[in-house]
Coordinates of C-alpha atoms in Angstrom, one line a residue:
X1 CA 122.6 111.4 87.4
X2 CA 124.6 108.4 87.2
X3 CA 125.4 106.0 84.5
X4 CA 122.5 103.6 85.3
X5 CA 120.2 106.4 85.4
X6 CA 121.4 107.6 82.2
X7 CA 121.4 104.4 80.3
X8 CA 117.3 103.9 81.6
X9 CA 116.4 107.2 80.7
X10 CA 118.2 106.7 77.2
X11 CA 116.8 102.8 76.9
X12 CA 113.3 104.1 77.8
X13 CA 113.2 107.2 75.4
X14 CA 114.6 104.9 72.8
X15 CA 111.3 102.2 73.2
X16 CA 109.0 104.9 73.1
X17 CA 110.1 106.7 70.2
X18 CA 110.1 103.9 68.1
X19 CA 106.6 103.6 69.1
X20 CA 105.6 107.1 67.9
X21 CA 104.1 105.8 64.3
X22 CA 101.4 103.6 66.5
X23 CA 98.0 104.7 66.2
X24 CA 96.4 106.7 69.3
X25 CA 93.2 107.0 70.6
X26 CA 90.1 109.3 71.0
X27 CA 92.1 110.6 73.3
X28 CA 95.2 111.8 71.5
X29 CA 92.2 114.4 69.8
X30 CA 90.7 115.2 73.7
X31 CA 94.0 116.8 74.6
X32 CA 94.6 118.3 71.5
X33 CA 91.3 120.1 72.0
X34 CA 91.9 121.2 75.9
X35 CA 95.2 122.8 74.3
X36 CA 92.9 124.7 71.5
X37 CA 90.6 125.9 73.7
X38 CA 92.6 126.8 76.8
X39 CA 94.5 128.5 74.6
X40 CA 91.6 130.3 72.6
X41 CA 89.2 131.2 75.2
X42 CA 88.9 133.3 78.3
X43 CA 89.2 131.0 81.7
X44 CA 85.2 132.0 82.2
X45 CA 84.5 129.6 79.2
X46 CA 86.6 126.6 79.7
X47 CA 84.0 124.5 80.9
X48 CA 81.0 125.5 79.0
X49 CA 82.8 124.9 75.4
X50 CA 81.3 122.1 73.4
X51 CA 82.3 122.7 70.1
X52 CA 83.7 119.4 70.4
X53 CA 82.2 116.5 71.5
X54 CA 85.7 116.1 73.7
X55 CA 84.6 118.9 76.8
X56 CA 87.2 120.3 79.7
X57 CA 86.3 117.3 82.3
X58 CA 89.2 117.5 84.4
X59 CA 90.1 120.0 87.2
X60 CA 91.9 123.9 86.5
X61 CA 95.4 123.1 87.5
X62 CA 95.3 120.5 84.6
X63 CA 93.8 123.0 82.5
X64 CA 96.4 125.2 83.1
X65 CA 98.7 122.4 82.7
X66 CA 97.2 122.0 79.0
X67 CA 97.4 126.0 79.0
X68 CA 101.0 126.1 79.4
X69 CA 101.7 123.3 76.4
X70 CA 99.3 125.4 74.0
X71 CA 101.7 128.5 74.7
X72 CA 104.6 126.1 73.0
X73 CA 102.2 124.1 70.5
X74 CA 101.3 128.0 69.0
X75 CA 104.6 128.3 68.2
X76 CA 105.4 125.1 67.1
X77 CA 102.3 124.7 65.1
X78 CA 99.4 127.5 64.9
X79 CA 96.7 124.8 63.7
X80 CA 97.5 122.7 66.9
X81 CA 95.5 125.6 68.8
X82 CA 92.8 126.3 66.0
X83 CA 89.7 125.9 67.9
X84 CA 87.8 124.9 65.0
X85 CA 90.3 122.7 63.3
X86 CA 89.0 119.6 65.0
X87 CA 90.3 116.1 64.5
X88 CA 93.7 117.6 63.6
X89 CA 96.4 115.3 63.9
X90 CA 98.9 116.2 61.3
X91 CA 102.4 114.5 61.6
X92 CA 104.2 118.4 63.3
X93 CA 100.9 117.8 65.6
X94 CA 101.7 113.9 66.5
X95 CA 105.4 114.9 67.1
X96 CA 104.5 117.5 69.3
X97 CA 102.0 116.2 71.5
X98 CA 104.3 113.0 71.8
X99 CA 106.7 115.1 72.6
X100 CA 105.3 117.0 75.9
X101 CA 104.2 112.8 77.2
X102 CA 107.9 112.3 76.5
X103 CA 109.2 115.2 78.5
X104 CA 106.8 115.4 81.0
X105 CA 107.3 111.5 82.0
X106 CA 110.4 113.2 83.5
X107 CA 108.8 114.7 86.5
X108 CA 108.0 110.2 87.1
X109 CA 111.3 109.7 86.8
X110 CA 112.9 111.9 89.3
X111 CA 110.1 110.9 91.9
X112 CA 111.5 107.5 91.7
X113 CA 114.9 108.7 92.1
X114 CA 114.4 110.7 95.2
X115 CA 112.3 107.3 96.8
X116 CA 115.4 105.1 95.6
X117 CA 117.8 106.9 97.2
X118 CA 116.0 108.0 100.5
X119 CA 115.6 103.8 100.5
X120 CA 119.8 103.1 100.2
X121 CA 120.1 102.9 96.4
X122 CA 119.9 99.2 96.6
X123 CA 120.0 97.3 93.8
X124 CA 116.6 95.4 94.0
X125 CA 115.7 99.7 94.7
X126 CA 116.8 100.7 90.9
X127 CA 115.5 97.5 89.7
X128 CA 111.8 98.2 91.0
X129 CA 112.8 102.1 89.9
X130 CA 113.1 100.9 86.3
X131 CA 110.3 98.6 86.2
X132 CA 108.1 101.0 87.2
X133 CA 109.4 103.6 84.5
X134 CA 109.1 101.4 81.8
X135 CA 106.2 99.4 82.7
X136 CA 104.2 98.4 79.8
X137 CA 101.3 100.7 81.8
X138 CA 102.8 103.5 81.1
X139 CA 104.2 102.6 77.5
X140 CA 100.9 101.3 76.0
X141 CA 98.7 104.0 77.8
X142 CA 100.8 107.4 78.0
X143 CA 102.9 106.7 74.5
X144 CA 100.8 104.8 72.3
X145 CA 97.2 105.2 73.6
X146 CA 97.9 108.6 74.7
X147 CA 97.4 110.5 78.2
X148 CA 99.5 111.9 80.8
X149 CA 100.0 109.2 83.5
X150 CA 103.4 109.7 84.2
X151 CA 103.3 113.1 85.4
X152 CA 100.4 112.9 87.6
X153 CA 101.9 109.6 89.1
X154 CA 105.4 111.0 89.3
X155 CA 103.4 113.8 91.4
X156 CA 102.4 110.5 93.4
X157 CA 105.5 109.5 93.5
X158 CA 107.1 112.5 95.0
X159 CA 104.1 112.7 97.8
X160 CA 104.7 109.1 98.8
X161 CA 108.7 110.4 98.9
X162 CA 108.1 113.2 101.7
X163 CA 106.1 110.6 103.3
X164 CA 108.8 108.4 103.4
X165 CA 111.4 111.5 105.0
X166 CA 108.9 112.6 107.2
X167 CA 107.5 116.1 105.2
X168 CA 103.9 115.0 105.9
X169 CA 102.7 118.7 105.6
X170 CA 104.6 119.1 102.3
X171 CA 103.1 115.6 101.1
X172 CA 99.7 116.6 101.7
X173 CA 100.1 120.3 100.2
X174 CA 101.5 118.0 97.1
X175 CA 99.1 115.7 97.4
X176 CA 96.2 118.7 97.3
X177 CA 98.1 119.6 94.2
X178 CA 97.7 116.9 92.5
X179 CA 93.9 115.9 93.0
X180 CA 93.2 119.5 91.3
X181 CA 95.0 117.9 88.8
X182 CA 93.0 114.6 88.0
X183 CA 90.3 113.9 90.6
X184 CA 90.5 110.1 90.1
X185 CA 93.4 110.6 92.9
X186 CA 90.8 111.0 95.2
X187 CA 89.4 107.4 95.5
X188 CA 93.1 107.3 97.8
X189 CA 92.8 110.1 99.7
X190 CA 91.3 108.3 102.6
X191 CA 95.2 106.8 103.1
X192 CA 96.0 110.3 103.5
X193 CA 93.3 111.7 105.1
X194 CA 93.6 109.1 108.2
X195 CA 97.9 108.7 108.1
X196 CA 98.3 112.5 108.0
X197 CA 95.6 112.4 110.7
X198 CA 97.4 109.9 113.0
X199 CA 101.1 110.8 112.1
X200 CA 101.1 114.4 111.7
X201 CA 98.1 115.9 113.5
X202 CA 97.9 113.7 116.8
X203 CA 100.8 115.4 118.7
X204 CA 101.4 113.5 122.3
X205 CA 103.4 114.8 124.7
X206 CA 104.5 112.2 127.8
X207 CA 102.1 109.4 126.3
X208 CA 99.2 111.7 126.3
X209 CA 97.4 113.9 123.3
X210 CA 98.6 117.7 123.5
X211 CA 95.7 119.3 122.1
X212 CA 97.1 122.4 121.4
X213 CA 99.8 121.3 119.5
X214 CA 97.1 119.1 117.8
X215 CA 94.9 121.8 116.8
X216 CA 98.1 123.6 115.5
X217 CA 98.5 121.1 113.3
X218 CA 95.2 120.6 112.3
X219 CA 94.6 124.2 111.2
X220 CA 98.1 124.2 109.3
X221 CA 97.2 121.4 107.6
X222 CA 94.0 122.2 106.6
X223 CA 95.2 126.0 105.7
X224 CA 97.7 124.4 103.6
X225 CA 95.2 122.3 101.6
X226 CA 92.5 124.8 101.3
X227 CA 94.9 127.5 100.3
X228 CA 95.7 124.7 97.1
X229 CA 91.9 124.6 96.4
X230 CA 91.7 127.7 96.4
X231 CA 94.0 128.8 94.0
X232 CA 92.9 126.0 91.8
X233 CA 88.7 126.4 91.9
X234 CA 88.8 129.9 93.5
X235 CA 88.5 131.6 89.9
X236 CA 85.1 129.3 89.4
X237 CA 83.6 130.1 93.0
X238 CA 83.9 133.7 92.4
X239 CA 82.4 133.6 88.5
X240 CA 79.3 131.4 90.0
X241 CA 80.5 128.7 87.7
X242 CA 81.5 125.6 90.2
X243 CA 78.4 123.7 89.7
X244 CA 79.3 123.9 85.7
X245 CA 82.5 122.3 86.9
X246 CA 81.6 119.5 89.4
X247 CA 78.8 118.2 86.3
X248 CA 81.8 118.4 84.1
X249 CA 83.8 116.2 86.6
X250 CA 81.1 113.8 87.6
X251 CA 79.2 112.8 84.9
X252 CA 77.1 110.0 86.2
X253 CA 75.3 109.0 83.4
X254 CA 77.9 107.2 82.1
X255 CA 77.0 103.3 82.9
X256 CA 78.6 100.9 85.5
X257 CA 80.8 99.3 83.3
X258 CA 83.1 100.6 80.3
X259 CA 82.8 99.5 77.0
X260 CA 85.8 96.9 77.7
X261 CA 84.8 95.6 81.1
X262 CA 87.6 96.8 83.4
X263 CA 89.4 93.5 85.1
X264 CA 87.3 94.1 88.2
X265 CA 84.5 92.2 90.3
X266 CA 82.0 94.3 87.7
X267 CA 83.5 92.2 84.7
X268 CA 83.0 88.8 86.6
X269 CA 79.6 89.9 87.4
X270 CA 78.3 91.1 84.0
X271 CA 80.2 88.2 82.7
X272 CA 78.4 85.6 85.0
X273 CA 74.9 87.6 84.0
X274 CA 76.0 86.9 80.3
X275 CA 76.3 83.2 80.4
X276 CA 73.6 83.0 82.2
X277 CA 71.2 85.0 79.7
X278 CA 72.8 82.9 77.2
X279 CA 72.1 79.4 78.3
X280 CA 68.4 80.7 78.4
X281 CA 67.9 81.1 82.2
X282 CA 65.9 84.1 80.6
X283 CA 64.9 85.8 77.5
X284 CA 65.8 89.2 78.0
X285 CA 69.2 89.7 76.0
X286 CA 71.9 91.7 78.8
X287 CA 73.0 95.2 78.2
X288 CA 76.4 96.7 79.6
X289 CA 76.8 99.8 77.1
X290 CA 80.1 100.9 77.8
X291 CA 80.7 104.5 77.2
X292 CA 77.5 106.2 78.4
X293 CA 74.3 105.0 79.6
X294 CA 72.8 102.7 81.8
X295 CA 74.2 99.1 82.6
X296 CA 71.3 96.5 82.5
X297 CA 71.4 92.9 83.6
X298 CA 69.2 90.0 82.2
X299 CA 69.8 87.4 85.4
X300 CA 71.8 89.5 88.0
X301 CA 70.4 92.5 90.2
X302 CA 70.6 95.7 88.8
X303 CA 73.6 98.1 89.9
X304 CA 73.6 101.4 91.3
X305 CA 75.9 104.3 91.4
X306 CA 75.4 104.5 95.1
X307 CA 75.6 100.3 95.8
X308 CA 79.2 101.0 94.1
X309 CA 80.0 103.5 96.3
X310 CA 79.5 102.0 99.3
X311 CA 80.3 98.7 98.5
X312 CA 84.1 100.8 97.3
X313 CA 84.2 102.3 101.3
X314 CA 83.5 99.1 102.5
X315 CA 86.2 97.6 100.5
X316 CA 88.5 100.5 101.9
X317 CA 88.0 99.0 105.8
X318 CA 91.4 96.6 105.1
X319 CA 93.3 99.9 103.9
X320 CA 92.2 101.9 107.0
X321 CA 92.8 99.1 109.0
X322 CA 96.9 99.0 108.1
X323 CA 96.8 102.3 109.3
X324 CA 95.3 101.4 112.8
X325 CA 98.7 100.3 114.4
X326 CA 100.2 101.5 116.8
X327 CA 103.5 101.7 115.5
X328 CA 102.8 103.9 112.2
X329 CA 105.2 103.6 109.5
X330 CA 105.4 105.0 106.2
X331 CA 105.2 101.8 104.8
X332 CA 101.8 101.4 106.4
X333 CA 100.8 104.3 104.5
X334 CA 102.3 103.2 101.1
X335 CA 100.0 99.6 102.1
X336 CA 97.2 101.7 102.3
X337 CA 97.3 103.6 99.2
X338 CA 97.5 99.8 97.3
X339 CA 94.7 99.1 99.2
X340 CA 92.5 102.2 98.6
X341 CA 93.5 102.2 94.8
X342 CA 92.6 98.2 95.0
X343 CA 89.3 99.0 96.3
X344 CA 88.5 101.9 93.8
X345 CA 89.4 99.6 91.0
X346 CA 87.6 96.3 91.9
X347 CA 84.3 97.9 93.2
X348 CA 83.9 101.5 91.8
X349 CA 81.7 103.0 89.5
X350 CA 82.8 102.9 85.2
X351 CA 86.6 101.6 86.1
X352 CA 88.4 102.4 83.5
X353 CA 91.7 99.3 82.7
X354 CA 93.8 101.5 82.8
X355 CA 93.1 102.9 86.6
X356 CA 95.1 99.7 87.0
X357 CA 98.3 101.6 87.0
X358 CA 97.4 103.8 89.9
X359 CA 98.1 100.6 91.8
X360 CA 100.9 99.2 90.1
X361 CA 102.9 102.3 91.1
X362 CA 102.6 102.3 94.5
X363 CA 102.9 98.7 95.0
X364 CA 105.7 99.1 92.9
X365 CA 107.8 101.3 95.6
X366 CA 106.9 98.8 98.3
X367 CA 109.7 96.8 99.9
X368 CA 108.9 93.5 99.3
X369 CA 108.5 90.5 101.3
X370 CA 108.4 87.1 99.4
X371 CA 104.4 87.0 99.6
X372 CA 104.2 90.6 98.6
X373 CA 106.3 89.8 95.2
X374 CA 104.2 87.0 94.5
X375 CA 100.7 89.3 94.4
X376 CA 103.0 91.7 92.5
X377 CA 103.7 89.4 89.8
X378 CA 100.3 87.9 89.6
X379 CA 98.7 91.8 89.7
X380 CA 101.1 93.2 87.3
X381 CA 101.0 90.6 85.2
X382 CA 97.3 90.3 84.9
X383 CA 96.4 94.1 84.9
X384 CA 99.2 95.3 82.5
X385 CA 97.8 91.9 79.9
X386 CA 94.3 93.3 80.3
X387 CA 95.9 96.6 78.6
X388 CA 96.4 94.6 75.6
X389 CA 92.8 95.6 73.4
X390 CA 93.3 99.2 73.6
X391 CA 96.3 98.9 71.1
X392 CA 93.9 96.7 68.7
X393 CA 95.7 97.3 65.3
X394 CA 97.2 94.6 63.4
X395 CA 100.8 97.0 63.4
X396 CA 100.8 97.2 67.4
X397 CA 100.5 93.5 67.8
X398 CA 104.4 92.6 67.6
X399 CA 105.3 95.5 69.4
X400 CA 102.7 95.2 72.4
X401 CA 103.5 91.3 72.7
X402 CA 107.4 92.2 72.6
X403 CA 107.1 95.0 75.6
X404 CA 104.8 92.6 77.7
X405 CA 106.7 89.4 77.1
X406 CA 110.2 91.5 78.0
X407 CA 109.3 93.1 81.0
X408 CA 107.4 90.3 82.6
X409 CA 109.7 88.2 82.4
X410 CA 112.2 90.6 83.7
X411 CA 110.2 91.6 86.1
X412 CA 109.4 87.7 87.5
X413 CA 113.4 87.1 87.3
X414 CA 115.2 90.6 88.1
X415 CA 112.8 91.1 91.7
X416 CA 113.6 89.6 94.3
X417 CA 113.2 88.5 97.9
X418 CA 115.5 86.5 98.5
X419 CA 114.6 85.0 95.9
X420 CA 113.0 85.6 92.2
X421 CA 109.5 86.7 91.9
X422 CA 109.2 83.4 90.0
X423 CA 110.5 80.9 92.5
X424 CA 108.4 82.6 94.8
X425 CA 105.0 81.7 93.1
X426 CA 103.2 78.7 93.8
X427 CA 102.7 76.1 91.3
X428 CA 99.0 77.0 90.4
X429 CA 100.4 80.9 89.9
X430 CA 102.6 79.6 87.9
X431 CA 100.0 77.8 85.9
X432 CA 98.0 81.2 85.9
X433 CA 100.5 83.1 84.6
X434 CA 101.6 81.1 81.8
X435 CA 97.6 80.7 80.7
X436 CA 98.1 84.5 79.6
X437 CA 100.0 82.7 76.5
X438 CA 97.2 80.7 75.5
X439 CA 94.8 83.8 76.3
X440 CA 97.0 85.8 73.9
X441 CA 96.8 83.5 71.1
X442 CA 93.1 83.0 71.5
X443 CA 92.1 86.3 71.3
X444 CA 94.8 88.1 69.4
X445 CA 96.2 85.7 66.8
X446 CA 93.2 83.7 66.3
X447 CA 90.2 85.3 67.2
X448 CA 87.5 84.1 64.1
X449 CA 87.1 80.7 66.5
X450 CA 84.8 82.5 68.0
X451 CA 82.3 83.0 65.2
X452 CA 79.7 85.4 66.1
X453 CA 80.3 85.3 69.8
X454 CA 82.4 88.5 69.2
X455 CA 81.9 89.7 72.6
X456 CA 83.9 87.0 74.0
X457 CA 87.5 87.7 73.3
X458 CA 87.3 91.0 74.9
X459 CA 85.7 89.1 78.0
X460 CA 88.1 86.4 78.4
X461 CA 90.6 89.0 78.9
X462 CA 88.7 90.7 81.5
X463 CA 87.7 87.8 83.0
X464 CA 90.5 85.8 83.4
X465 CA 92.3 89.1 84.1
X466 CA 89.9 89.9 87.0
X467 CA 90.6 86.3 88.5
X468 CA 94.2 87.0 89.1
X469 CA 93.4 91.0 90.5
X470 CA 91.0 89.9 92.8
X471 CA 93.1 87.2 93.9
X472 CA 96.0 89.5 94.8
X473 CA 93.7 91.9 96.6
X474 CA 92.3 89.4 99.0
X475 CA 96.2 88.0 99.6
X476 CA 97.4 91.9 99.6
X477 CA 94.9 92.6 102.2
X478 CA 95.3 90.1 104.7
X479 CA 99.2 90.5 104.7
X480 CA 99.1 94.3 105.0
X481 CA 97.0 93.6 107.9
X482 CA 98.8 90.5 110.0
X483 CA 101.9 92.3 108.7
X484 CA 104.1 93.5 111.8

């Protein structure tokens, strides 16, 4: 590594261990539990434990993932893996658990070293590089918050990479890999799906198709992927246990929305059906339970599971469209997967905020072209602000302000197209971007002007938030596609 690398790897260790005292979430305690009882109990039992209310919902390899950290955390500290010991987070287990987010982050980091040399170790390259590293997605979600983002997105990372040298048969093995891992990866797979399709598996010979070669192709692909599968949910097959683990990884029940409205088209629409419950178009009072349940609307249509998912494939025709051309590129791909991951996010079914980094990344390793910076600032800016209420603590305020305020405004003067990601903006984006200010003292430094209306804080931020998103989607889509 060399002395730039160095000094990002030392600057961005040093931010996030000075956030280590902040508070963490429901989930610090899920992940704690997946290393008790992958540790604990026999494979055959990992998804039928409910001891806690915090069950195995994520696929084997991250289980085994969580496996291999207990075999350390026993070591370290024996209560970490006490199956029983629930809700233990004593300061040996905060360090420890911190600790493997820290480390892991690495496999992130080298990713976007391998895609910022294979694109000339430009400097507007290692800019983007450390933006992406030490986006405030990343610090507010992975170090304070807690989950393990950076690893699963450095595995992104690292696909996207062999894209980029040609490796496509690697990439998609990797990519396999990595939705065994977390199975939220697979709202992109159509990108892959259709580029390794068209790029890898269509062989012509002399202008024409060569089916053979094709088939070849085909079958080594698919052998590839379904020998990753295998490995991963083989185990299950043969205990009878895979429809245990598909329940355990789809659980439907859960309603449309989350309990903070994700910054999506959902969040303008439950908003619109609240304003207009309120102003007494009707008398029913609107429901949007967040967590579990159904989503009900006073006004507005009811939503379905199945409307979201096909109105989320239909949303997908721009990113399949990119891919279309003639002259297939990997930076068509890399398009895509914005686009997919857009698509997922604005229109899917209980969006999580923070699902907005699986497009920040991406988009993130995309040369940029003056328009393309301008939907990056407006997205990045909007989604990473829309983090903001999951650190809700009086102590994280300073710090989450600081590490938003810093790297926007890095990020609008340190990119570049020519010129800065500011000067690129038009005056109304501008205008946009510096309402965040007033949104942030609104709803974090003065938020009793809102008396009993204490829903509305939380739904400005989505709102306004969603605005700007859906904004840079429609602008993302129709340049990816006029693009040459």
């Amino acid at each position: 590594m060399n002395a730039t690398e160095i000094a990002l790897l030392v600057v961005g260790t040093s931010i996030k261990l000075l956030l280590w005292p902040s508070y963490h979430s429901t989930d610090f305690e899920v992940h704690r539990n997946w290393l008790a009882l992958t540790s604990s109990l026999p494979i055959s039992q990992w998804y039928f434990e409910n001891r806690s209310e915090w069950t195995l919902d994520y696929p084997p390899f991250f289980a085994w993932f969580e496996w291999t950290m207990s075999v350390v955390a026993r070591v370290w500290d024996p209560r970490i893996v006490d199956i029983n010991n629930l809700g233990y987070a004593s300061p040996s287990c905060v360090m420890f658990q911190r600790l493997t987010v820290l480390v892991s982050e690495l496999v992130l980091f080298m990713a976007l070293r391998r895609v910022v040399r294979i694109k000339g170790n430009t400097v507007q390259g290692r800019i983007s590089m450390a933006l992406v590293f030490l986006s405030p997605g990343f610090v507010f979600v992975d170090h304070v918050h807690f989950q393990y983002n950076g690893v699963l997105l450095g595995m992104l990372v690292y696909s996207i990479s062999l894209i980029m040298e040609g490796r496509d048969l690697l990439a998609g093995t990797v990519f396999a890999t990595l939705l065994c891992f977390k199975h939220i990866f697979m709202y992109i797979a159509p990108a892959y799906f259709v580029y390794l399709l068209r790029h890898y598996c269509a062989v012509y010979r002399n202008g024409r198709l060569n089916m053979k070669a094709s088939v070849g192709r085909v079958v080594k692909l698919g052998s590839a992927v379904a020998l990753v599968f295998g490995v991963s949910f083989g185990p299950f097959v043969a205990m009878g246990q895979m429809s245990q683990v598909v329940g355990r990884l789809f659980p439907f029940k859960r309603g449309l929305c989350h309990a903070f409205w994700a910054p999506n088209f959902w969040a303008l629409y439950v908003f619109t059906d609240r304003i207009l419950s309120i102003t007494g178009a009707s008398q029913l009072a609107s429901s949007t339970r967040g967590r579990v349940g159904d989503t009900r609307f006073a006004i507005l249509p009811n939503v379905t599971p199945l409307f979201t998912f096909v109105a989320t494939l239909v949303a997908m025709a721009p990113a399949l469209l990119v891919l279309m051309r003639r002259n297939l590129r990997p930076e068509h791909f890399v398009q895509s997967l914005v686009l997919c991951a857009l698509a997922s996010f604005m229109f899917g079914w209980h969006v999580h905020e923070k699902a907005i980094i699986l497009i920040a990344v991406p988009l993130g390793v995309l040369t940029m072209s003056p328009r393309v910076l301008r939907m990056h600032a407006i997205l990045t800016t909007a989604g990473f602000y829309s983090l903001l209420p999951l650190l809700f603590g009086v102590q994280e305020l300073v710090p989450k302000m600081c590490v938003l305020l810093i790297w926007t405004l890095c990020s609008l003067w340190l990119m570049r197209a020519k010129v800065s990601a500011w000067a690129c903006l038009t005056r109304v984006e501008r205008v946009y971007i510096s309402g965040f200010g007033l949104l942030f003292v609104a709803t974090e430094l003065i938020p009793w002007v809102f008396g009993r209306l204490e829903f509305l804080p939380l739904a400005l931020v989505s709102v306004y938030s969603a605005l700007g998103i859906t904004f840079a989607w429609i602008n993302l889509a129709y340049d990816f596609i006029t693009a040459p």
